[in-house]
Amino acid sequence: MPDSIREQAGNWLNDYGDMLYRYALLRVRSEATAEDLVQETLIAGFQSFENFNGKSSVKTWLMGILKHKIIDFFRKNCREKLSLNDSDLSEDLIAYQFDEQGHWKVELVDWKTPDQNLCDKQFQRIFHQCLSRLPKRMLDLFMLRTIEGVSSEDCCEILGFGSNNQLWVALSRTRMKLRSCLDSQWFREN
Amino acid sequence: MLNCKQVVDLASKSLDDSVSWQQHWRMKLHLMMCSNCRRYIKQLKFLQKVVLTMDGQNSKIALSAQAKERIRNAFAATHIAKK
């Protein structure tokens, strides 16, 4: 391996370390795990640098490696087949929101000009707080499927869902919880 | 006729994947008559937008000095092994 590559790789940590770390942390939500993933990514990148074809930037290429590492991480940590419990399916929230015929019991409040909040720091903070209140595996699923864009089939396999249908219901309940949290913590306050 | 709870689940599904045209029309039909569900779906779409614009990069979060040191050392060890 030429010395120039070795030198360049030596700068990756400074140039991309924080960016990779933030990306990983948002998804795995553990500082220690995110640090490990950055380390593994940089090392894997260095070891396979011969395969880097220069068609994309080094940054994009490293991100691609990190994405694989994140998915591997979820895969390793979700060995056991999961069965969804009441808390995952937000049964309490369902009972609060819907009557026995499945019709709304509560009237939703209109969120006025929600787009104005997108760049609001305080809103972002509340949003993350609401995310962190979700049951862990629901959040894992939400991260993989919605944020990371992993296919439903792969999500089922990685997270151990029995069927696609289970996965849709779980995602729906995750959104329901998130919506309800944001509604009470932000939109009714502001 | 779909009830609100079913519409809510179906609406979530339609954000991630396709729903059959039958389901799509049954949902539309329900929405024509249910303002609460319309509101709910509007809010789900907003949530989706927030999530998709969220890349974790607009924060000051960074690797700690210790973590950087550890990674640098691990990286250096690989360098030597590869020489």
CSV table of C-alpha atoms in Angstrom, one decimal:
chain,number,residue,atom,x,y,z
A,1,MET,CA,0.0,0.0,0.0
A,2,PRO,CA,1.5,3.4,-1.0
A,3,ASP,CA,2.4,5.7,1.8
A,4,SER,CA,0.2,8.4,0.4
A,5,ILE,CA,-2.9,6.3,1.1
A,6,ARG,CA,-1.7,5.5,4.5
A,7,GLU,CA,-1.3,9.2,5.2
A,8,GLN,CA,-4.6,10.1,3.8
A,9,ALA,CA,-6.3,7.4,5.8
A,10,GLY,CA,-4.7,8.8,8.9
A,11,ASN,CA,-6.8,11.9,8.4
A,12,TRP,CA,-10.1,10.2,8.1
A,13,LEU,CA,-10.7,10.3,11.8
A,14,ASN,CA,-10.3,14.1,11.9
A,15,ASP,CA,-12.1,14.7,8.7
A,16,TYR,CA,-15.1,12.3,9.0
A,17,GLY,CA,-15.0,10.9,12.5
A,18,ASP,CA,-17.5,13.2,14.0
A,19,MET,CA,-19.8,13.0,11.1
A,20,LEU,CA,-19.8,9.2,11.1
A,21,TYR,CA,-20.3,9.3,14.9
A,22,ARG,CA,-23.4,11.5,14.7
A,23,TYR,CA,-24.8,9.3,12.0
A,24,ALA,CA,-24.3,6.2,14.0
A,25,LEU,CA,-25.4,7.7,17.3
A,26,LEU,CA,-28.7,8.8,16.0
A,27,ARG,CA,-29.4,5.2,14.9
A,28,VAL,CA,-28.0,3.1,17.6
A,29,ARG,CA,-28.4,5.5,20.5
A,30,SER,CA,-25.5,4.3,22.5
A,31,GLU,CA,-22.3,6.4,22.6
A,32,ALA,CA,-20.1,3.3,23.2
A,33,THR,CA,-21.6,1.4,20.3
A,34,ALA,CA,-21.4,4.4,18.0
A,35,GLU,CA,-17.7,4.9,18.9
A,36,ASP,CA,-17.1,1.2,18.1
A,37,LEU,CA,-18.9,1.5,14.8
A,38,VAL,CA,-16.8,4.5,13.8
A,39,GLN,CA,-13.6,2.6,14.7
A,40,GLU,CA,-14.7,-0.5,12.8
A,41,THR,CA,-15.7,1.6,9.8
A,42,LEU,CA,-12.4,3.4,9.6
A,43,ILE,CA,-10.4,0.2,9.9
A,44,ALA,CA,-12.6,-1.7,7.4
A,45,GLY,CA,-12.2,1.3,5.0
A,46,PHE,CA,-8.5,1.2,5.4
A,47,GLN,CA,-8.2,-2.5,4.9
A,48,SER,CA,-10.4,-2.5,1.8
A,49,PHE,CA,-9.1,0.7,0.3
A,50,GLU,CA,-8.0,-1.2,-2.8
A,51,ASN,CA,-11.7,-1.6,-3.6
A,52,PHE,CA,-12.4,2.1,-3.5
A,53,ASN,CA,-13.0,3.0,-7.1
A,54,GLY,CA,-12.9,6.8,-6.7
A,55,LYS,CA,-16.4,7.1,-8.3
A,56,SER,CA,-17.8,8.5,-5.1
A,57,SER,CA,-16.1,10.6,-2.5
A,58,VAL,CA,-14.2,9.0,0.4
A,59,LYS,CA,-16.9,10.4,2.7
A,60,THR,CA,-19.7,8.7,0.8
A,61,TRP,CA,-17.7,5.5,0.6
A,62,LEU,CA,-17.1,5.4,4.4
A,63,MET,CA,-20.8,6.2,5.0
A,64,GLY,CA,-21.7,3.1,3.0
A,65,ILE,CA,-19.4,1.0,5.1
A,66,LEU,CA,-20.9,2.5,8.3
A,67,LYS,CA,-24.4,1.7,7.1
A,68,HIS,CA,-23.5,-2.0,6.7
A,69,LYS,CA,-21.9,-2.0,10.1
A,70,ILE,CA,-25.1,-0.5,11.7
A,71,ILE,CA,-27.3,-3.1,10.1
A,72,ASP,CA,-24.9,-5.8,11.2
A,73,PHE,CA,-25.1,-4.4,14.7
A,74,PHE,CA,-28.9,-4.7,14.8
A,75,ARG,CA,-28.7,-8.1,13.3
A,76,LYS,CA,-26.3,-9.3,16.0
A,77,ASN,CA,-28.4,-7.8,18.8
A,78,CYS,CA,-31.7,-9.1,17.7
A,79,ARG,CA,-31.1,-12.8,17.7
A,80,GLU,CA,-34.1,-13.9,19.6
A,81,LYS,CA,-37.4,-13.9,17.9
A,82,LEU,CA,-39.5,-11.2,19.3
A,83,SER,CA,-43.1,-11.2,20.2
A,84,LEU,CA,-44.8,-7.9,20.5
A,85,ASN,CA,-46.2,-7.1,23.9
A,86,ASP,CA,-48.9,-4.6,24.9
A,87,SER,CA,-46.5,-1.8,25.5
A,88,ASP,CA,-45.0,-2.2,22.0
A,89,LEU,CA,-48.4,-2.1,20.5
A,90,SER,CA,-49.4,0.9,22.6
A,91,GLU,CA,-52.5,-0.8,23.8
A,92,ASP,CA,-53.0,1.8,26.5
A,93,LEU,CA,-52.9,4.6,23.9
A,94,ILE,CA,-55.2,2.7,21.6
A,95,ALA,CA,-57.7,2.3,24.4
A,96,TYR,CA,-57.5,6.0,25.2
A,97,GLN,CA,-57.9,7.1,21.6
A,98,PHE,CA,-60.4,4.7,20.1
A,99,ASP,CA,-63.7,3.2,21.3
A,100,GLU,CA,-64.6,-0.5,20.9
A,101,GLN,CA,-65.8,0.0,17.4
A,102,GLY,CA,-62.4,1.5,16.5
A,103,HIS,CA,-63.7,5.1,16.2
A,104,TRP,CA,-62.0,8.1,17.6
A,105,LYS,CA,-62.9,9.0,21.2
A,106,VAL,CA,-60.7,12.1,21.2
A,107,GLU,CA,-60.7,15.1,18.9
A,108,LEU,CA,-57.2,15.8,17.4
A,109,VAL,CA,-55.9,19.3,17.7
A,110,ASP,CA,-54.9,21.0,14.4
A,111,TRP,CA,-51.1,21.5,14.2
A,112,LYS,CA,-50.9,25.0,12.9
A,113,THR,CA,-48.1,25.6,10.3
A,114,PRO,CA,-46.0,22.6,11.4
A,115,ASP,CA,-43.3,23.2,8.8
A,116,GLN,CA,-42.2,26.3,10.7
A,117,ASN,CA,-40.9,24.0,13.4
A,118,LEU,CA,-38.5,22.0,11.2
A,119,CYS,CA,-35.5,24.2,12.0
A,120,ASP,CA,-36.5,25.1,15.5
A,121,LYS,CA,-33.8,23.9,17.9
A,122,GLN,CA,-36.3,23.5,20.8
A,123,PHE,CA,-38.6,21.5,18.6
A,124,GLN,CA,-35.7,19.2,17.5
A,125,ARG,CA,-34.9,18.6,21.2
A,126,ILE,CA,-38.5,17.7,22.0
A,127,PHE,CA,-38.7,15.4,19.0
A,128,HIS,CA,-35.6,13.5,20.1
A,129,GLN,CA,-37.0,13.3,23.6
A,130,CYS,CA,-40.2,11.7,22.2
A,131,LEU,CA,-38.1,9.3,20.1
A,132,SER,CA,-36.2,8.2,23.2
A,133,ARG,CA,-39.4,7.4,25.0
A,134,LEU,CA,-40.4,4.8,22.5
A,135,PRO,CA,-39.9,1.1,23.4
A,136,LYS,CA,-36.4,0.1,22.3
A,137,ARG,CA,-37.3,-2.4,19.6
A,138,MET,CA,-40.0,-0.1,18.2
A,139,LEU,CA,-37.4,2.6,17.9
A,140,ASP,CA,-34.9,0.2,16.3
A,141,LEU,CA,-37.5,-0.7,13.7
A,142,PHE,CA,-38.4,2.9,13.1
A,143,MET,CA,-34.7,3.7,12.6
A,144,LEU,CA,-34.1,0.8,10.2
A,145,ARG,CA,-37.2,1.0,8.1
A,146,THR,CA,-38.0,4.7,8.0
A,147,ILE,CA,-34.7,6.4,8.5
A,148,GLU,CA,-32.3,3.9,7.1
A,149,GLY,CA,-34.7,2.7,4.4
A,150,VAL,CA,-34.0,-1.0,4.9
A,151,SER,CA,-36.6,-3.1,3.1
A,152,SER,CA,-39.5,-4.6,5.2
A,153,GLU,CA,-38.4,-8.1,4.4
A,154,ASP,CA,-34.9,-7.3,5.7
A,155,CYS,CA,-36.3,-5.5,8.8
A,156,CYS,CA,-38.3,-8.6,9.6
A,157,GLU,CA,-35.3,-10.8,9.3
A,158,ILE,CA,-32.9,-8.5,11.2
A,159,LEU,CA,-35.3,-7.7,14.0
A,160,GLY,CA,-37.0,-11.0,14.2
A,161,PHE,CA,-40.5,-10.1,13.2
A,162,GLY,CA,-42.7,-13.0,12.4
A,163,SER,CA,-44.5,-11.4,9.5
A,164,ASN,CA,-44.7,-8.2,7.4
A,165,ASN,CA,-48.1,-7.6,9.0
A,166,GLN,CA,-46.6,-7.5,12.5
A,167,LEU,CA,-44.1,-5.0,11.2
A,168,TRP,CA,-46.7,-2.7,9.7
A,169,VAL,CA,-48.7,-2.7,12.9
A,170,ALA,CA,-45.6,-2.1,15.0
A,171,LEU,CA,-44.6,0.8,12.8
A,172,SER,CA,-48.1,2.3,12.9
A,173,ARG,CA,-48.1,2.1,16.7
A,174,THR,CA,-44.7,3.7,16.8
A,175,ARG,CA,-45.9,6.6,14.8
A,176,MET,CA,-49.0,6.9,17.0
A,177,LYS,CA,-46.9,7.1,20.1
A,178,LEU,CA,-44.6,9.6,18.5
A,179,ARG,CA,-47.5,11.7,17.3
A,180,SER,CA,-49.2,11.7,20.7
A,181,CYS,CA,-46.0,12.7,22.5
A,182,LEU,CA,-45.3,15.5,20.1
A,183,ASP,CA,-48.8,16.7,20.3
A,184,SER,CA,-48.8,17.0,24.1
A,185,GLN,CA,-45.1,18.1,24.5
A,186,TRP,CA,-45.0,20.6,21.7
A,187,PHE,CA,-48.1,21.5,19.8
A,188,ARG,CA,-50.4,22.0,22.8
A,189,GLU,CA,-47.7,24.0,24.5
A,190,ASN,CA,-46.8,26.3,21.7
B,1,MET,CA,-66.4,0.1,5.8
B,2,LEU,CA,-63.1,0.7,7.5
B,3,ASN,CA,-63.1,2.1,11.0
B,4,CYS,CA,-60.7,4.9,12.2
B,5,LYS,CA,-58.3,2.5,13.8
B,6,GLN,CA,-57.9,0.5,10.6
B,7,VAL,CA,-57.5,3.7,8.6
B,8,VAL,CA,-54.8,4.9,10.9
B,9,ASP,CA,-52.8,1.6,10.5
B,10,LEU,CA,-53.3,1.6,6.8
B,11,ALA,CA,-52.2,5.2,6.5
B,12,SER,CA,-49.0,4.4,8.3
B,13,LYS,CA,-48.4,1.4,6.0
B,14,SER,CA,-48.9,3.6,2.9
B,15,LEU,CA,-46.0,5.8,4.1
B,16,ASP,CA,-43.6,2.9,4.0
B,17,ASP,CA,-45.0,0.7,1.3
B,18,SER,CA,-47.7,0.5,-1.2
B,19,VAL,CA,-51.3,-0.5,-0.3
B,20,SER,CA,-53.6,-2.3,-2.7
B,21,TRP,CA,-55.9,-0.1,-4.7
B,22,GLN,CA,-58.9,-1.6,-2.9
B,23,GLN,CA,-57.5,-0.5,0.4
B,24,HIS,CA,-56.5,2.8,-1.1
B,25,TRP,CA,-60.1,3.5,-2.1
B,26,ARG,CA,-61.6,2.3,1.1
B,27,MET,CA,-59.3,4.6,2.9
B,28,LYS,CA,-60.2,7.6,0.6
B,29,LEU,CA,-63.9,6.9,1.2
B,30,HIS,CA,-63.4,6.9,4.9
B,31,LEU,CA,-61.3,10.1,4.8
B,32,MET,CA,-64.0,11.9,2.9
B,33,MET,CA,-66.2,11.6,5.9
B,34,CYS,CA,-63.8,11.7,8.8
B,35,SER,CA,-62.0,15.0,9.6
B,36,ASN,CA,-60.2,13.5,12.6
B,37,CYS,CA,-58.5,10.9,10.4
B,38,ARG,CA,-57.6,13.5,7.8
B,39,ARG,CA,-56.0,15.5,10.5
B,40,TYR,CA,-54.2,12.4,11.8
B,41,ILE,CA,-52.8,11.6,8.4
B,42,LYS,CA,-51.6,15.1,7.9
B,43,GLN,CA,-49.7,14.9,11.1
B,44,LEU,CA,-48.2,11.5,10.2
B,45,LYS,CA,-46.9,13.0,7.0
B,46,PHE,CA,-45.4,15.9,8.9
B,47,LEU,CA,-43.7,13.4,11.3
B,48,GLN,CA,-42.3,11.6,8.3
B,49,LYS,CA,-40.9,14.8,7.0
B,50,VAL,CA,-39.2,15.6,10.3
B,51,VAL,CA,-37.7,12.1,10.4
B,52,LEU,CA,-36.5,12.3,6.8
B,53,THR,CA,-34.8,15.6,7.3
B,54,MET,CA,-33.2,14.5,10.5
B,55,ASP,CA,-29.7,13.3,9.7
B,56,GLY,CA,-28.2,14.0,13.2
B,57,GLN,CA,-25.7,16.3,11.6
B,58,ASN,CA,-27.0,19.7,12.8
B,59,SER,CA,-25.8,19.1,16.3
B,60,LYS,CA,-22.5,19.7,18.0
B,61,ILE,CA,-22.2,16.2,19.2
B,62,ALA,CA,-18.7,14.9,18.5
B,63,LEU,CA,-16.4,12.1,19.5
B,64,SER,CA,-14.8,12.6,22.9
B,65,ALA,CA,-11.1,13.1,23.1
B,66,GLN,CA,-10.7,9.7,24.7
B,67,ALA,CA,-12.7,8.0,22.0
B,68,LYS,CA,-10.6,9.7,19.3
B,69,GLU,CA,-7.5,8.5,21.1
B,70,ARG,CA,-8.7,5.0,21.3
B,71,ILE,CA,-9.8,4.9,17.7
B,72,ARG,CA,-6.5,6.4,16.6
B,73,ASN,CA,-4.6,3.7,18.5
B,74,ALA,CA,-6.7,0.9,17.1
B,75,PHE,CA,-6.3,2.4,13.6
B,76,ALA,CA,-2.5,2.7,14.1
B,77,ALA,CA,-2.3,-0.9,15.1
B,78,THR,CA,-4.0,-1.9,11.8
B,79,HIS,CA,-1.6,0.3,9.9
B,80,ILE,CA,1.4,-1.5,11.3
B,81,ALA,CA,-0.2,-4.9,10.7
B,82,LYS,CA,-0.7,-4.0,7.1
B,83,LYS,CA,2.8,-2.7,6.4
